[in-house]
Tab-separated table of C-alpha atoms and ligand atoms in Angstrom:
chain	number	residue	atom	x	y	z
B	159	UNK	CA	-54.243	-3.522	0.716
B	160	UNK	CA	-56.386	-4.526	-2.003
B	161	UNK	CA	-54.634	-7.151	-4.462
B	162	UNK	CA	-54.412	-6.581	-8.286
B	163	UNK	CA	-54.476	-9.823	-10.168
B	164	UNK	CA	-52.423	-9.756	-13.717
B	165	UNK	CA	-53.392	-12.092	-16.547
B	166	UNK	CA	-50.691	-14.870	-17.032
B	167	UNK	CA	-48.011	-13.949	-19.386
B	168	UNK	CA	-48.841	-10.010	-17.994
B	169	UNK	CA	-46.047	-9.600	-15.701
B	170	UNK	CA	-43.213	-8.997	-17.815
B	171	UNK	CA	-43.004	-4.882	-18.019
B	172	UNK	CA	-43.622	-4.781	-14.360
B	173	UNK	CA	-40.611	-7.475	-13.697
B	174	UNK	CA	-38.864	-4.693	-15.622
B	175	UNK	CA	-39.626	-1.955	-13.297
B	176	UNK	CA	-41.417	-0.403	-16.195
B	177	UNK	CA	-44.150	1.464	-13.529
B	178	UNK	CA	-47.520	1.286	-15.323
B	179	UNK	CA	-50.237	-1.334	-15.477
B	180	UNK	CA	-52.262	-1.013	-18.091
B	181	UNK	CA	-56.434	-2.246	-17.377
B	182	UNK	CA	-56.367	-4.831	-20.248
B	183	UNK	CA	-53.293	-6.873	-18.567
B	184	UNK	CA	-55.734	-6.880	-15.315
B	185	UNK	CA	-57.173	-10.161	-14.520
B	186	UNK	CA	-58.904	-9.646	-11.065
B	187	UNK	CA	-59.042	-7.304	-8.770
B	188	UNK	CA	-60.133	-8.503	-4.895
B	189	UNK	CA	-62.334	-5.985	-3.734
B	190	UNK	CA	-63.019	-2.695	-5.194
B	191	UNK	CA	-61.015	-0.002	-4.905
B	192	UNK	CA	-60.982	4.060	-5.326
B	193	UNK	CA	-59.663	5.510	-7.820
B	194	UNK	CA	-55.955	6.511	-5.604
B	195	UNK	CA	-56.296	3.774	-3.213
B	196	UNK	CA	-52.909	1.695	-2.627
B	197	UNK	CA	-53.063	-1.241	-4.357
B	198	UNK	CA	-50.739	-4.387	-4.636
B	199	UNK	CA	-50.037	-5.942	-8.012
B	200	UNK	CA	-50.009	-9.607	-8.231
B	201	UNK	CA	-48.783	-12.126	-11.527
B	202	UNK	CA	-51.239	-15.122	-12.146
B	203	UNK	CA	-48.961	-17.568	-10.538
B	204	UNK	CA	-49.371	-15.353	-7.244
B	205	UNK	CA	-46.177	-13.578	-6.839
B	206	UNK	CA	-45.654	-10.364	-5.087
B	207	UNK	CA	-44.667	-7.379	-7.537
B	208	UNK	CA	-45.429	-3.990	-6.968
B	209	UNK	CA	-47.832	-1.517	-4.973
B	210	UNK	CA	-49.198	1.713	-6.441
B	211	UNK	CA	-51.978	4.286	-7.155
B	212	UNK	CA	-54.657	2.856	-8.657
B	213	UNK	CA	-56.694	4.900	-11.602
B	214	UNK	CA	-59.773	4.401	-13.739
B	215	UNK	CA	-58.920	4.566	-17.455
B	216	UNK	CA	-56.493	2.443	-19.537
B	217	UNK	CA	-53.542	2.788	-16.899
B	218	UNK	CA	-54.852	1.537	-14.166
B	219	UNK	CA	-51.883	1.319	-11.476
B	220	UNK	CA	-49.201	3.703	-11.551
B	221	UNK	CA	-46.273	2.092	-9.421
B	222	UNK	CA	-45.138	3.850	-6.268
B	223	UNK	CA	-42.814	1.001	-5.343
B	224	UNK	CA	-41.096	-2.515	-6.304
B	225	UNK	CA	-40.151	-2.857	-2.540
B	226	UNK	CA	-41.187	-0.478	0.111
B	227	UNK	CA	-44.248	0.111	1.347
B	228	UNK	CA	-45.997	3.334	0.388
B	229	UNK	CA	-47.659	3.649	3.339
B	230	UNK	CA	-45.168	3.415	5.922
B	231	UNK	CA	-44.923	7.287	7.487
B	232	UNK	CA	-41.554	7.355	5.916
B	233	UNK	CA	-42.286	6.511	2.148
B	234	UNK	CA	-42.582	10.026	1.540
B	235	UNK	CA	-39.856	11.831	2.688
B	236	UNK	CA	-37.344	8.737	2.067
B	237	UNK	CA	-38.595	9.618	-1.905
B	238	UNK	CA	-38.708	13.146	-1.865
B	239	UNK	CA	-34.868	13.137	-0.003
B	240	UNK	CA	-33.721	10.443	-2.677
B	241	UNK	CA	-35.429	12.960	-5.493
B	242	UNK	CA	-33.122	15.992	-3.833
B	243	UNK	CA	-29.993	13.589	-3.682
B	244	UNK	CA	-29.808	13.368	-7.354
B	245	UNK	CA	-30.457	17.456	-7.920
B	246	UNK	CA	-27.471	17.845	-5.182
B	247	UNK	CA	-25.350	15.231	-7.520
B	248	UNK	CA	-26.571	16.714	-11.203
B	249	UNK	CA	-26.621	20.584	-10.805
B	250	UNK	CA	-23.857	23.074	-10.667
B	251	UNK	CA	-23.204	23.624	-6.930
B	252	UNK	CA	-21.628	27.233	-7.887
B	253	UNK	CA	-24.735	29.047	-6.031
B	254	UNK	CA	-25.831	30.428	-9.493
B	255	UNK	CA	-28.628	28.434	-9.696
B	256	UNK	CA	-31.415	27.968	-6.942
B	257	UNK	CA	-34.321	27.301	-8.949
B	258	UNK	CA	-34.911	23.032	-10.127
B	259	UNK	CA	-37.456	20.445	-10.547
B	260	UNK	CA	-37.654	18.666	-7.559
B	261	UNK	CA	-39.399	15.602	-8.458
B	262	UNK	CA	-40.254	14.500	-11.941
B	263	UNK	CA	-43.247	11.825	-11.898
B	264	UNK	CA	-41.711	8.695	-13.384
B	265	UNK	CA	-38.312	9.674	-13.253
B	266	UNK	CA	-38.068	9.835	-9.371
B	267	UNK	CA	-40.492	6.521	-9.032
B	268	UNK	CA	-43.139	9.064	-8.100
B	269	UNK	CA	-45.661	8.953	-11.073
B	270	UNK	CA	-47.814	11.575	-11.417
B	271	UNK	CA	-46.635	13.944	-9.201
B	272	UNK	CA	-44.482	17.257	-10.168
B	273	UNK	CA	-42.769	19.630	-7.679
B	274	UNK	CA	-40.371	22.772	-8.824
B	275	UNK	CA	-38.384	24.777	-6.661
B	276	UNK	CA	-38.364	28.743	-6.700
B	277	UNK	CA	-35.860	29.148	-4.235
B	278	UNK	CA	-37.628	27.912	-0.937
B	279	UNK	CA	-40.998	27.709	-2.485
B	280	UNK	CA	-42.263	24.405	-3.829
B	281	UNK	CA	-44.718	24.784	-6.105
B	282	UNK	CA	-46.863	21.076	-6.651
B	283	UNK	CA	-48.787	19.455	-9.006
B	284	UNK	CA	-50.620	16.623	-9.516
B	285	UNK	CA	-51.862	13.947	-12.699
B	286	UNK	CA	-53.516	11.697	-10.876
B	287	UNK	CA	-55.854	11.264	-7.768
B	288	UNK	CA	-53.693	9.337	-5.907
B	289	UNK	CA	-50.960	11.739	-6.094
B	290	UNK	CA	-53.909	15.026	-5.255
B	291	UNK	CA	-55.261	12.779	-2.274
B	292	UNK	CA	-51.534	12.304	-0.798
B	293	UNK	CA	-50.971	16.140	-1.136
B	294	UNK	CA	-50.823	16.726	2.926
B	295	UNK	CA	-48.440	13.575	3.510
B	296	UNK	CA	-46.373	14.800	0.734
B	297	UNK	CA	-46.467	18.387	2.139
B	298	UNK	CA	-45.395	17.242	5.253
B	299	UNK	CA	-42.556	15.197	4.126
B	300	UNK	CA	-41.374	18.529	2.204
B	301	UNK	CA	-41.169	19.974	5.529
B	302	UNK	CA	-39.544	17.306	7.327
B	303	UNK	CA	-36.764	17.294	4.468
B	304	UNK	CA	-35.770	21.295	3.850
B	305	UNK	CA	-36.769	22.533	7.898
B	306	UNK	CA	-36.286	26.308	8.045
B	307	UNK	CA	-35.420	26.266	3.907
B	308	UNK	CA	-39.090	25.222	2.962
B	309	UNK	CA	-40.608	29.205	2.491
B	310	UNK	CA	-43.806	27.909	1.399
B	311	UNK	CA	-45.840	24.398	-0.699
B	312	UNK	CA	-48.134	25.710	-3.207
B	313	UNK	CA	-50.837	23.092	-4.849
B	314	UNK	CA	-51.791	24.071	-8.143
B	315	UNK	CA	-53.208	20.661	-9.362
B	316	UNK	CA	-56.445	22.118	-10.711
B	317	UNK	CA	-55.142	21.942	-14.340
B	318	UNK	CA	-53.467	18.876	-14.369
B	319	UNK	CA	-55.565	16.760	-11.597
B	320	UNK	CA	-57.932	14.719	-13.503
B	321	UNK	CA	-61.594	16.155	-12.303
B	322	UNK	CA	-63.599	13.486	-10.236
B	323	UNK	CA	-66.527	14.138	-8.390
B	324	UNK	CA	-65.807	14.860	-4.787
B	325	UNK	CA	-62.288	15.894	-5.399
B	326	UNK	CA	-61.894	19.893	-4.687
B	327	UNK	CA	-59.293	21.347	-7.467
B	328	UNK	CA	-58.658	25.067	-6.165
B	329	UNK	CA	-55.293	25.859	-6.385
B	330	UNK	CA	-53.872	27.067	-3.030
B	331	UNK	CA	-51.180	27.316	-0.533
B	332	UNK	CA	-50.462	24.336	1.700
B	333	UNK	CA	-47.977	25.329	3.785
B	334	UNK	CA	-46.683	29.440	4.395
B	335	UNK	CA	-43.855	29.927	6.860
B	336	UNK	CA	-44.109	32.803	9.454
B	337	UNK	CA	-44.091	35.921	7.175
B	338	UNK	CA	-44.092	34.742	3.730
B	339	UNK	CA	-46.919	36.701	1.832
B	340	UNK	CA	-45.379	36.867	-1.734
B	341	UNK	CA	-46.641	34.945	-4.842
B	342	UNK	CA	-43.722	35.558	-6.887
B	343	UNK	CA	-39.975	35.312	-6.477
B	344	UNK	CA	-36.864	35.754	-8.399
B	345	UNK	CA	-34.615	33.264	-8.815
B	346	UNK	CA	-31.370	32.651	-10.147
B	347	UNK	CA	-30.857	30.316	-13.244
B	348	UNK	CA	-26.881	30.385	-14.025
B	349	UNK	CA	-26.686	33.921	-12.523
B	350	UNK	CA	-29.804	35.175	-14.417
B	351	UNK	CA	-32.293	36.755	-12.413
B	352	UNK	CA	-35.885	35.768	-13.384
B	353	UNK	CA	-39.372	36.455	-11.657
B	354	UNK	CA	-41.301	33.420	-10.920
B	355	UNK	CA	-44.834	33.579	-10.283
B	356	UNK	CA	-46.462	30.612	-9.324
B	357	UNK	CA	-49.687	31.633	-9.387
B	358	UNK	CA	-50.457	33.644	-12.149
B	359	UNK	CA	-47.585	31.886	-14.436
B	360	UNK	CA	-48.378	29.050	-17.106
B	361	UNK	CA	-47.411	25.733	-15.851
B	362	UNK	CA	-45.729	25.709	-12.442
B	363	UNK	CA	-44.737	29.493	-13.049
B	364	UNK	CA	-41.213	29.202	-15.341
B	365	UNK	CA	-40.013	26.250	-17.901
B	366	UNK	CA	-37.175	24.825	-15.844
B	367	UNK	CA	-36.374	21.908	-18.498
B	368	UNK	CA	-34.776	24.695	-21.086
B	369	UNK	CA	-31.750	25.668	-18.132
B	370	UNK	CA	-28.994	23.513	-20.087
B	371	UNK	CA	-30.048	24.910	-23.532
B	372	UNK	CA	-30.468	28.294	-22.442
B	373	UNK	CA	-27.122	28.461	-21.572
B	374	UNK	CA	-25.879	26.870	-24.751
B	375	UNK	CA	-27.679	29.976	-26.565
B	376	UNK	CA	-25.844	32.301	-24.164
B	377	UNK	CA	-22.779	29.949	-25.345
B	378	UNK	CA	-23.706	31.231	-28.815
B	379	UNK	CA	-25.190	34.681	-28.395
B	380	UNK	CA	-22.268	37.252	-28.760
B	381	UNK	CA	-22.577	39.470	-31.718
B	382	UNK	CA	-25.627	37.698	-32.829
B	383	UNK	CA	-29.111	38.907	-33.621
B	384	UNK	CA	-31.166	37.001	-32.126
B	385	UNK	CA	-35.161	36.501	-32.438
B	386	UNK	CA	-36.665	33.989	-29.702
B	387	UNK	CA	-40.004	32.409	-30.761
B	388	UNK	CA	-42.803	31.388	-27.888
B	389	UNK	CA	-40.280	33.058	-25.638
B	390	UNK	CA	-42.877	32.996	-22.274
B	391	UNK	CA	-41.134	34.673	-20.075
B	392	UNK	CA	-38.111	35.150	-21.546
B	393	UNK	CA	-35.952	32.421	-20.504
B	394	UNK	CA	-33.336	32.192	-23.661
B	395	UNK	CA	-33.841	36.285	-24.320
B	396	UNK	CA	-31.808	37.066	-20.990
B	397	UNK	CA	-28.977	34.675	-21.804
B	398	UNK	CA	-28.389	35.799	-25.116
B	399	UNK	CA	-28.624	39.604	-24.043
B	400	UNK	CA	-26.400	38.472	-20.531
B	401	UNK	CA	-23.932	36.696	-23.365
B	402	UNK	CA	-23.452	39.394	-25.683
B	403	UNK	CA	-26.323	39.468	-28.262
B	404	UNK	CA	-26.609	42.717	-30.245
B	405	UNK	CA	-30.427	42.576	-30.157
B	406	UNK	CA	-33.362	40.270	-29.066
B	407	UNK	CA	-36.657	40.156	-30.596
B	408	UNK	CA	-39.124	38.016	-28.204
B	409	UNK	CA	-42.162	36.922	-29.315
B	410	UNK	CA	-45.546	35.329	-27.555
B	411	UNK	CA	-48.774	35.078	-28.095
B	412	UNK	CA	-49.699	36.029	-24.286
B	413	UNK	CA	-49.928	39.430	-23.363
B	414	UNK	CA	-49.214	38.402	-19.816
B	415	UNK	CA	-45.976	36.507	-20.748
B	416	UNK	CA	-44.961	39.349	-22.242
B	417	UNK	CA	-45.003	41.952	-19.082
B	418	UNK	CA	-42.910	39.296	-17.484
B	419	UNK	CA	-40.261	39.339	-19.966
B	420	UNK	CA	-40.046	43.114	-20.460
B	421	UNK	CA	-40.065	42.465	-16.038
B	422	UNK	CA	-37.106	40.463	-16.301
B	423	UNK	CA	-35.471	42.405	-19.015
B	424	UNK	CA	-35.216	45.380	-16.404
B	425	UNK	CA	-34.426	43.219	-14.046
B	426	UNK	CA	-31.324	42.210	-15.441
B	427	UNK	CA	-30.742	45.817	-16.673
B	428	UNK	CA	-30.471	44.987	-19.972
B	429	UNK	CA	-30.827	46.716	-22.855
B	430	UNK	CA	-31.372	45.966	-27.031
B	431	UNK	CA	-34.467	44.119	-26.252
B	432	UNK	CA	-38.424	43.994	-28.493
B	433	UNK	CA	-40.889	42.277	-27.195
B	434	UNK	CA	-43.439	41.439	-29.419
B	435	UNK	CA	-47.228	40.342	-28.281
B	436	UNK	CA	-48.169	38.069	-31.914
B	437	UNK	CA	-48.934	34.935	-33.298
B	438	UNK	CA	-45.171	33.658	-33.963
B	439	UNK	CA	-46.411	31.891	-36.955
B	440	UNK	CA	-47.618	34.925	-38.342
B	441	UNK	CA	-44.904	37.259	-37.383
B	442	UNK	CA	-42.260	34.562	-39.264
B	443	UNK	CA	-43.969	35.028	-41.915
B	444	UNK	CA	-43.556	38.334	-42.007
B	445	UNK	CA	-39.902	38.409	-41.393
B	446	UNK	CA	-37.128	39.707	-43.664
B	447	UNK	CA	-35.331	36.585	-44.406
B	448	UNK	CA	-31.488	37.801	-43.291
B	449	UNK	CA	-32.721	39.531	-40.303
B	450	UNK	CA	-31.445	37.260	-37.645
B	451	UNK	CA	-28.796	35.100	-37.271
B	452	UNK	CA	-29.522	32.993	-34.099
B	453	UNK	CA	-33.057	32.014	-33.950
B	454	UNK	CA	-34.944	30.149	-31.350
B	455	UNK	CA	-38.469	27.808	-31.676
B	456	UNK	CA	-39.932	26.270	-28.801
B	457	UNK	CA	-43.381	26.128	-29.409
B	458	UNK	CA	-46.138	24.385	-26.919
B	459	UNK	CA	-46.654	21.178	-27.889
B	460	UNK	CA	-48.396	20.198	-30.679
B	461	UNK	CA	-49.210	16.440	-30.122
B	462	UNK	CA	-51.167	16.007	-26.353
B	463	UNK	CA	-51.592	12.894	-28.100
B	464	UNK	CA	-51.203	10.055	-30.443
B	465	UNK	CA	-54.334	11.295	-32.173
B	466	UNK	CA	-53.125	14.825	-33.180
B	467	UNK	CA	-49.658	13.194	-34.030
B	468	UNK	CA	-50.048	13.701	-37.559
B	469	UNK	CA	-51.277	17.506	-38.068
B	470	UNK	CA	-48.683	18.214	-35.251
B	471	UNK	CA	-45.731	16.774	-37.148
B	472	UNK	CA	-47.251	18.932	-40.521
B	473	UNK	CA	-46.964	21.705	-37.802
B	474	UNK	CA	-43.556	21.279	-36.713
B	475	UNK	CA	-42.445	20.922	-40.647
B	476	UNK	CA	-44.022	24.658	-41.006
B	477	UNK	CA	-42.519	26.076	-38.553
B	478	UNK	CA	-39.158	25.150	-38.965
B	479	UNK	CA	-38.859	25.407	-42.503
B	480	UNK	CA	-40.293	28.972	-42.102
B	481	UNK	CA	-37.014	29.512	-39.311
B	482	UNK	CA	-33.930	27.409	-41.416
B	483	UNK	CA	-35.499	29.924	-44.427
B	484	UNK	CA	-35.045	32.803	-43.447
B	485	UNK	CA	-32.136	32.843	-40.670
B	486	UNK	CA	-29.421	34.830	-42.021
B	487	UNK	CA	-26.345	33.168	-43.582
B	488	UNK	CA	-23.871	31.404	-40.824
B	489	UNK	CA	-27.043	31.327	-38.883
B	490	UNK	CA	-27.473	29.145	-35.795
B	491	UNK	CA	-32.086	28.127	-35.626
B	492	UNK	CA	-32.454	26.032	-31.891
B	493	UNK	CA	-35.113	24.153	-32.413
B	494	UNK	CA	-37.384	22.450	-29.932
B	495	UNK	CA	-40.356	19.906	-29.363
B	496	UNK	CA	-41.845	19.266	-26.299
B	497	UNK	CA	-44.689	16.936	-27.186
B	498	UNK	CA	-44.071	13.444	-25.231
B	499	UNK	CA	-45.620	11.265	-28.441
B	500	UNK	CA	-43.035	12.614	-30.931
B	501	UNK	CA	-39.994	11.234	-30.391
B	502	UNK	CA	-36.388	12.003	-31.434
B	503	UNK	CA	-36.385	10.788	-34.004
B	504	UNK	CA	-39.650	11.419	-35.634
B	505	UNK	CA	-38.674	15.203	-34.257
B	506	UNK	CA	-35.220	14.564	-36.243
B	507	UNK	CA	-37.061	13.514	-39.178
B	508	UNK	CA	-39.342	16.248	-39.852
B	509	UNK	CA	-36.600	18.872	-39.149
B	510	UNK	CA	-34.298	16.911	-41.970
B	511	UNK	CA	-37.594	17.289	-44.193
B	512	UNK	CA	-38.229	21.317	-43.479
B	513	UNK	CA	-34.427	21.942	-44.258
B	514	UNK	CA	-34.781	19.721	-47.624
B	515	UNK	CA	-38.143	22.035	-48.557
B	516	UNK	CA	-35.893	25.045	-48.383
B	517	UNK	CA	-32.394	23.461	-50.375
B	518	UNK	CA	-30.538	25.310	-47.777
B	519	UNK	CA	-27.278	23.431	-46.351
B	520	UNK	CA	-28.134	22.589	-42.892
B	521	UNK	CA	-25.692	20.853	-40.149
B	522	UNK	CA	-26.640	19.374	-36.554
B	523	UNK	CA	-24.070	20.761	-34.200
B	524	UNK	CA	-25.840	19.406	-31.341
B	525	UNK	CA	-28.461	17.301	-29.873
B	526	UNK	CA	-31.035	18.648	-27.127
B	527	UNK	CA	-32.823	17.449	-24.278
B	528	UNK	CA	-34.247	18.568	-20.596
B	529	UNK	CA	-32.367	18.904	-18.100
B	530	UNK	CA	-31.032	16.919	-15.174
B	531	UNK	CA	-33.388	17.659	-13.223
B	532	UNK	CA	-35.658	16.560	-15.024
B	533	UNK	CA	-34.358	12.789	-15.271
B	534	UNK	CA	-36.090	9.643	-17.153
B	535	UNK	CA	-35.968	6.175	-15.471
B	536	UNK	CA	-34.198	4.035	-17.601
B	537	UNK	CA	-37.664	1.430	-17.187
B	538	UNK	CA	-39.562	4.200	-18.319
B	539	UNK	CA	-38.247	5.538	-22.041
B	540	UNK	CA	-41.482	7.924	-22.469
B	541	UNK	CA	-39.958	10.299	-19.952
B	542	UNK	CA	-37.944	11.581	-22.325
B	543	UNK	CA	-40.451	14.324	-23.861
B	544	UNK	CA	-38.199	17.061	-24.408
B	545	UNK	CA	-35.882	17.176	-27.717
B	546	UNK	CA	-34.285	19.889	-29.393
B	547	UNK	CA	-31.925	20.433	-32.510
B	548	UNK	CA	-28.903	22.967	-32.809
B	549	UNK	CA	-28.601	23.756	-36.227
B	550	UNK	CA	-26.020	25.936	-38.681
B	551	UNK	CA	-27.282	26.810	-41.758
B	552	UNK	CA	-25.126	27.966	-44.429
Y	318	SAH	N1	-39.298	29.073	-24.431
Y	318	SAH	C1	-40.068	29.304	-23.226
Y	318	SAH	C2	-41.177	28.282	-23.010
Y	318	SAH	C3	-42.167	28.184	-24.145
Y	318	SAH	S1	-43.702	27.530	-23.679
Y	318	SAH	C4	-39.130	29.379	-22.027
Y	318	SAH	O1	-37.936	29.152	-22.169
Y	318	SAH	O2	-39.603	29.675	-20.930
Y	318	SAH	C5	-44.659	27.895	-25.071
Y	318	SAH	C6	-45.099	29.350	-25.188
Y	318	SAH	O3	-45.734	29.493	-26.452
Y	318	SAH	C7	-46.105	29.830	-24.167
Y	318	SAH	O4	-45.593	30.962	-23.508
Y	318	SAH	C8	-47.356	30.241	-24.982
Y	318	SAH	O5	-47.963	31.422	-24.487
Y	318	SAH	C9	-46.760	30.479	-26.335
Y	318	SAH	N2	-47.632	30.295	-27.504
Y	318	SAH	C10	-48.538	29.317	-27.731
Y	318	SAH	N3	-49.040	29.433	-28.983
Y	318	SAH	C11	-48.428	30.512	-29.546
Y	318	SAH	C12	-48.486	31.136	-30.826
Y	318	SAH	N4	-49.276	30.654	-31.782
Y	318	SAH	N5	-47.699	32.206	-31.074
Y	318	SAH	C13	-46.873	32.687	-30.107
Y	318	SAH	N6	-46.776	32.141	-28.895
Y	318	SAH	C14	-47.519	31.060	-28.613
């Protein structure tokens, strides 16, 4: 294995398990390496500290492991079984829900490397070229750990695999059991049915980090007219209309997003629903304030990075000023930000400053994040990417 040398002084986030290594703390490197080789990480003094992939650009190792070797045949399905432990320990074992992130990058000591479950069918992606190269161990080790469960491992890393020269980023199907030819299921989320298609779907096919909240709206949704902004698919529109709502409005901007939901509307037999194809900006705007009394805003997110951190938080003021305005009296607005570089309390922050730019009274009467599934290594704060903000306003 080819040895990383840190600069002295360097070691300290690493001694901390925190599992990046960023190319200024880099003193030496002997040999040169790939970009996804297996590299081990050495302080100046010499001592042993980690092994993981190693990247060009300003992190340069991303930390497989403190201890165990990453390229013993088991480090890959001793992972992916520990990853499945804590989904077996966090989610309701009712049988209502069969659909979960099965590894999330940093939080499961795997960084760069996302796999969701639809029910048997893993769907994979990868950030980084060490995680794309290890694709066929990691396949393999999915395998090994769910036997006859494992339907099918689907690679769609061409979006989120950083391009490199020689590297082939076509999205495709690693591994089909006897018989399976479908590139869509439907899976259960609480007892809501949903139709999950990896293929054609944004992201891995279906936002699994909403679950908790989505059932917190369906806590809320009797009697309440509800309007759900960048709905995709329709994730919070079928718990509110399972839990009672008196009408649902859904809005997107993608035409394709919004067959699915008006899919999974019928497939859940319900009825009261709009979907609307528009800018949700725009049709906000356009609202009647007093129209609806539960509101939902979970845009994409606005800061990919710390660069666009400043128009993005201008963005999120907007918006959510626009939604505490004109939700009815009594009315509950869940709002949401998913962009990792704005955190909690920068979200918290600008939401305090849209309420104060409408004078409306406004109380928190909850805090929200991503699931369980989607856990954050306590080395590793900047996991936490998803935040969200209950809000009654009088
Ligand atoms: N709430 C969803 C996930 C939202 S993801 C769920 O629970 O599944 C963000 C969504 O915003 C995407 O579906 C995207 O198509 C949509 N979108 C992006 N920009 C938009 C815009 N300006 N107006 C409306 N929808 C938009």
């Amino acid at each position: 294995m080819i040895k990383v040398f840190l600069k002295k002084g360097r070691d300290e986030s690493l001694r901390r398990f925190h599992p990046w290594v960023f190319s200024g703390a880099i003193a030496q490197i002997q040999g040169s390496p790939a970009e996804g080789d297996i590299v081990a990480v050495y302080s100046a003094e010499g001592d042993y500290l980690a092994c993981g992939h190693y990247q060009v650009g300003s992190i340069a190792v991303r930390i497989l492991s403190f201890d165990a070797d990453p390229t013993a045949p088991e480090f890959w399905t001793d992972s992916i079984g520990r990853a499945l432990s804590v989904r077996r320990a966090a989610l309701p074992k009712d049988g209502m829900t069969n659909c979960f992130r099965l590894v999330h990058g940093e939080g499961d000591g795997l960084p760069g490397l996302i796999i969701d479950w639809y029910d048997g069918v893993c769907v994979m992606q990868a950030h980084s070229v060490g995680m794309f190269r290890a694709k066929s161990q990691i396949c393999e080790a999915l395998k090994s750990v769910f036997g006859d469960e494992l339907k099918a491992v689907y690679d769609k890393s061409s979006g989120t695999a950083p391009f490199k020269a020689g590297l082939e980023l076509i999205d495709g199907y690693l591994y089909k059991a006897p018989g399976f030819g479908n590139a869509e299921n439907v899976v259960l989320e609480n007892g809501n049915k949903f139709y999950v298609n990896w293929e054609e779907g944004q992201k891995t096919g279906f936002f699994l980090d909403q679950r908790d909240n989505r059932a917190l709206v369906g806590r809320y949704a009797a009697g309440r007219k509800v309007l759900n902004l960048f709905c995709y698919t329709g994730g919070f529109s079928i718990y509110a209309l399972n839990n009672g709502a008196v009408s649902v409005d859904s809005v997107d901007s993608s035409a394709k997003a919004m067959m699915m939901v008006d899919r999974n509307v019928a497939l859940n037999g319900c009825g009261n629903h709009t979907s609307v194809c528009a800018d949700a900006i725009e049709y906000l705007g356009k609202v009647e304030a007093g129209k609806y009394d539960l509101m939902i805003v979970d845009p994409p997110a606005f800061a990919k990075h710390r660069g666009a951190l400043k128009n993005a938080l201008r963005a999120y003021q907007r918006l959510n000023a626009a939604a505490i305005s004109k939700v009815a009296p009594g009315g509950l607005v869940f709002t949401f930000s998913c962009s990792q570089v704005v955190d909690k309390i920068t979200f918290a922050n600008t939401v305090f400053s849209a309420a104060a730019q409408t004078g409306r009274s406004v109380r928190i009467l909850d805090r929200l994040c991503q699931g369980a599934d989607h856990p954050v290594s306590i080395y590793h704060p900047e996991g936490e990417y998803l935040k969200g903000l209950l809000l009654y306003v009088e």
